[in-house]
Amino acid sequence: LPFTRDRNGLFGTTENTLEQAGYNIKNLLLTAKSERVMQPDFGSRLRELLFEQYTEDLTERIREEIAEAMSTWLPYIVISKVDIIQDETNPNQTKIDLDFSLNYEPNRFDSITLNFDNTTETASGTNTVY
């Protein structure tokens, strides 16, 4: 991942481990449990939670789901910040901002944004090093 063409016409590759970690996070969190063949426990219940009725504890349950999936499948990544933003003008849209680093390189951070609405899911990374 990502499946894009580079300037040589081949599939693009990531430049470093931190960038690849961002794609691994997206792959994990956007995959529903039982969606992956031969690995029914891979993924998260994030989609289920995001489309539940918004309650006081929903934000905390989303954070817990992210933490559980990350500790199980990507223990080499440290999530330093999770911001869950519910769009006030469009209640069917939620955005999750994640800041992360690699546990063996804690001074380099990257961030990704997961955008969920009632019809699509997208993920984008900013590749910011702090």
Tab-separated table of C-alpha atoms in Angstrom, residues 47-59 61-62 86 91-92 94:
chain	number	residue	atom	x	y	z
A	47	ARG	CA	-16.806	1.444	11.529
A	48	GLU	CA	-19.412	-0.085	13.836
A	49	LEU	CA	-18.649	2.426	16.572
A	50	LEU	CA	-18.589	5.450	14.296
A	51	PHE	CA	-22.076	4.786	13.043
A	52	GLU	CA	-23.630	4.242	16.457
A	53	GLN	CA	-25.772	6.881	18.107
A	54	TYR	CA	-23.485	9.576	19.540
A	55	THR	CA	-23.361	9.285	23.334
A	56	GLU	CA	-21.137	10.646	26.094
A	57	ASP	CA	-18.921	7.545	26.179
A	58	LEU	CA	-18.619	6.963	22.419
A	59	THR	CA	-15.413	8.991	22.069
A	61	ARG	CA	-14.948	3.676	23.286
A	62	ILE	CA	-13.433	4.715	19.927
A	86	GLN	CA	-17.722	15.089	15.098
A	91	PRO	CA	-23.706	14.647	11.915
A	92	ASN	CA	-22.932	11.820	9.486
A	94	THR	CA	-16.521	12.053	11.724
